[in-house]
């Protein structure tokens, strides 16, 4: 039969995972207590650790009729994954949008944002930050966005 042909990708080198700094495997069975955040919502930080700086995950709750303050995160991309409830999200540069369970909102670093609960039940979502959320990245811009 014909000659054997090589594939172009055969010469590619696989990355060495041994040299990459990866966090050790671990399980965190119980998150810390939920707290009220000045932004205007309840936060339960499921994962936000100095020894795993690539990602933080928090569950956020916004009460019916409540709107969070306009804010931005410097140097951090935030993603909202809506778990339940109905909301209206506003992200600088985009038209406001009504969202519900399953919606994902991607907010680049430095973009002003806020979210409101527009339903009769709480709006509950995951706030996933890369790199992890750090308080010094948070900037309240409520007054600047008001006018």
PDB file of N, CA, C and O in Angstrom, residues 4-5 7-9 12 14 24-25 29 44 58-59 62-63 65 72 92 98 105 122 130 136-138 146:
ATOM      1  N   UNK A   4       3.584   5.635   4.252  1.00  0.00           N
ATOM      2  CA  UNK A   4       2.976   6.183   5.458  1.00  0.00           C
ATOM      3  C   UNK A   4       3.239   7.687   5.507  1.00  0.00           C
ATOM      4  O   UNK A   4       4.341   8.133   5.264  1.00  0.00           O
ATOM      5  N   UNK A   5       2.198   8.462   5.811  1.00  0.00           N
ATOM      6  CA  UNK A   5       2.342   9.911   5.841  1.00  0.00           C
ATOM      7  C   UNK A   5       2.320  10.391   7.287  1.00  0.00           C
ATOM      8  O   UNK A   5       1.540   9.919   8.095  1.00  0.00           O
ATOM      9  N   UNK A   7       1.720  13.220  10.258  1.00  0.00           N
ATOM     10  CA  UNK A   7       0.765  14.278  10.532  1.00  0.00           C
ATOM     11  C   UNK A   7       1.527  15.498  11.017  1.00  0.00           C
ATOM     12  O   UNK A   7       2.461  15.370  11.797  1.00  0.00           O
ATOM     13  N   UNK A   8       1.133  16.692  10.606  1.00  0.00           N
ATOM     14  CA  UNK A   8       1.858  17.900  10.999  1.00  0.00           C
ATOM     15  C   UNK A   8       1.943  18.073  12.507  1.00  0.00           C
ATOM     16  O   UNK A   8       2.923  18.555  13.017  1.00  0.00           O
ATOM     17  N   UNK A   9       0.904  17.670  13.220  1.00  0.00           N
ATOM     18  CA  UNK A   9       0.917  17.874  14.666  1.00  0.00           C
ATOM     19  C   UNK A   9       1.819  16.889  15.395  1.00  0.00           C
ATOM     20  O   UNK A   9       2.082  17.043  16.567  1.00  0.00           O
ATOM     21  N   UNK A  12       4.665  18.475  17.221  1.00  0.00           N
ATOM     22  CA  UNK A  12       4.408  19.413  18.302  1.00  0.00           C
ATOM     23  C   UNK A  12       4.795  18.790  19.638  1.00  0.00           C
ATOM     24  O   UNK A  12       4.593  17.604  19.859  1.00  0.00           O
ATOM     25  N   UNK A  14       4.282  18.373  23.600  1.00  0.00           N
ATOM     26  CA  UNK A  14       3.250  18.521  24.613  1.00  0.00           C
ATOM     27  C   UNK A  14       3.800  19.332  25.771  1.00  0.00           C
ATOM     28  O   UNK A  14       4.961  19.190  26.128  1.00  0.00           O
ATOM     29  N   UNK A  24      -2.075  22.105  44.974  1.00  0.00           N
ATOM     30  CA  UNK A  24      -2.265  20.732  45.408  1.00  0.00           C
ATOM     31  C   UNK A  24      -3.754  20.421  45.449  1.00  0.00           C
ATOM     32  O   UNK A  24      -4.578  21.293  45.700  1.00  0.00           O
ATOM     33  N   UNK A  25      -4.094  19.177  45.197  1.00  0.00           N
ATOM     34  CA  UNK A  25      -5.497  18.761  45.277  1.00  0.00           C
ATOM     35  C   UNK A  25      -5.981  18.919  46.716  1.00  0.00           C
ATOM     36  O   UNK A  25      -5.236  18.687  47.668  1.00  0.00           O
ATOM     37  N   UNK A  29     -14.945  21.311  52.319  1.00  0.00           N
ATOM     38  CA  UNK A  29     -16.334  20.867  52.452  1.00  0.00           C
ATOM     39  C   UNK A  29     -17.317  21.928  52.929  1.00  0.00           C
ATOM     40  O   UNK A  29     -18.497  21.829  52.663  1.00  0.00           O
ATOM     41  N   UNK A  44     -21.296  34.738  49.751  1.00  0.00           N
ATOM     42  CA  UNK A  44     -20.760  33.540  50.389  1.00  0.00           C
ATOM     43  C   UNK A  44     -19.596  33.093  49.521  1.00  0.00           C
ATOM     44  O   UNK A  44     -19.784  32.619  48.401  1.00  0.00           O
ATOM     45  N   UNK A  58     -17.791  32.884  44.250  1.00  0.00           N
ATOM     46  CA  UNK A  58     -18.658  33.312  45.348  1.00  0.00           C
ATOM     47  C   UNK A  58     -20.107  33.177  44.902  1.00  0.00           C
ATOM     48  O   UNK A  58     -20.424  33.375  43.722  1.00  0.00           O
ATOM     49  N   UNK A  59     -20.962  32.840  45.863  1.00  0.00           N
ATOM     50  CA  UNK A  59     -22.402  32.866  45.588  1.00  0.00           C
ATOM     51  C   UNK A  59     -22.921  34.210  46.064  1.00  0.00           C
ATOM     52  O   UNK A  59     -22.638  34.624  47.191  1.00  0.00           O
ATOM     53  N   UNK A  62     -29.176  38.709  45.735  1.00  0.00           N
ATOM     54  CA  UNK A  62     -29.714  40.063  45.666  1.00  0.00           C
ATOM     55  C   UNK A  62     -31.208  39.949  45.942  1.00  0.00           C
ATOM     56  O   UNK A  62     -31.919  39.183  45.291  1.00  0.00           O
ATOM     57  N   UNK A  63     -31.684  40.723  46.895  1.00  0.00           N
ATOM     58  CA  UNK A  63     -33.093  40.681  47.301  1.00  0.00           C
ATOM     59  C   UNK A  63     -33.991  41.315  46.243  1.00  0.00           C
ATOM     60  O   UNK A  63     -33.554  42.196  45.497  1.00  0.00           O
ATOM     61  N   UNK A  65     -36.188  43.756  44.336  1.00  0.00           N
ATOM     62  CA  UNK A  65     -36.213  45.214  44.378  1.00  0.00           C
ATOM     63  C   UNK A  65     -34.869  45.861  44.643  1.00  0.00           C
ATOM     64  O   UNK A  65     -34.725  47.074  44.519  1.00  0.00           O
ATOM     65  N   UNK A  72     -16.584  48.506  39.560  1.00  0.00           N
ATOM     66  CA  UNK A  72     -15.722  47.835  38.583  1.00  0.00           C
ATOM     67  C   UNK A  72     -14.624  47.110  39.329  1.00  0.00           C
ATOM     68  O   UNK A  72     -14.312  47.442  40.475  1.00  0.00           O
ATOM     69  N   UNK A  92     -21.078  48.376  31.466  1.00  0.00           N
ATOM     70  CA  UNK A  92     -20.620  49.523  30.682  1.00  0.00           C
ATOM     71  C   UNK A  92     -20.319  49.096  29.244  1.00  0.00           C
ATOM     72  O   UNK A  92     -19.636  48.118  29.006  1.00  0.00           O
ATOM     73  N   UNK A  98     -32.282  41.729  30.527  1.00  0.00           N
ATOM     74  CA  UNK A  98     -33.009  40.903  31.487  1.00  0.00           C
ATOM     75  C   UNK A  98     -32.412  39.505  31.407  1.00  0.00           C
ATOM     76  O   UNK A  98     -32.172  38.990  30.311  1.00  0.00           O
ATOM     77  N   UNK A 105     -22.889  36.158  32.192  1.00  0.00           N
ATOM     78  CA  UNK A 105     -22.479  37.523  31.876  1.00  0.00           C
ATOM     79  C   UNK A 105     -20.966  37.585  32.074  1.00  0.00           C
ATOM     80  O   UNK A 105     -20.472  37.232  33.144  1.00  0.00           O
ATOM     81  N   UNK A 122     -35.455  35.984  45.256  1.00  0.00           N
ATOM     82  CA  UNK A 122     -34.068  36.460  45.238  1.00  0.00           C
ATOM     83  C   UNK A 122     -33.393  36.097  43.921  1.00  0.00           C
ATOM     84  O   UNK A 122     -33.686  35.050  43.332  1.00  0.00           O
ATOM     85  N   UNK A 130     -11.391  35.933  37.671  1.00  0.00           N
ATOM     86  CA  UNK A 130     -10.052  35.514  37.269  1.00  0.00           C
ATOM     87  C   UNK A 130      -9.219  36.763  36.988  1.00  0.00           C
ATOM     88  O   UNK A 130      -9.649  37.592  36.194  1.00  0.00           O
ATOM     89  N   UNK A 136      -8.791  45.090  47.006  1.00  0.00           N
ATOM     90  CA  UNK A 136      -8.179  46.289  46.424  1.00  0.00           C
ATOM     91  C   UNK A 136      -8.522  46.464  44.943  1.00  0.00           C
ATOM     92  O   UNK A 136      -8.344  47.546  44.401  1.00  0.00           O
ATOM     93  N   UNK A 137      -9.050  45.432  44.280  1.00  0.00           N
ATOM     94  CA  UNK A 137      -9.464  45.556  42.882  1.00  0.00           C
ATOM     95  C   UNK A 137     -10.837  46.208  42.748  1.00  0.00           C
ATOM     96  O   UNK A 137     -11.184  46.727  41.692  1.00  0.00           O
ATOM     97  N   UNK A 138     -11.627  46.206  43.832  1.00  0.00           N
ATOM     98  CA  UNK A 138     -12.992  46.717  43.804  1.00  0.00           C
ATOM     99  C   UNK A 138     -12.990  48.241  43.847  1.00  0.00           C
ATOM    100  O   UNK A 138     -12.357  48.853  44.685  1.00  0.00           O
ATOM    101  N   UNK A 146     -23.711  58.097  38.007  1.00  0.00           N
ATOM    102  CA  UNK A 146     -24.963  58.833  38.191  1.00  0.00           C
ATOM    103  C   UNK A 146     -24.996  60.136  37.398  1.00  0.00           C
ATOM    104  O   UNK A 146     -26.063  60.674  37.140  1.00  0.00           O
TER     105      UNK A 146
END
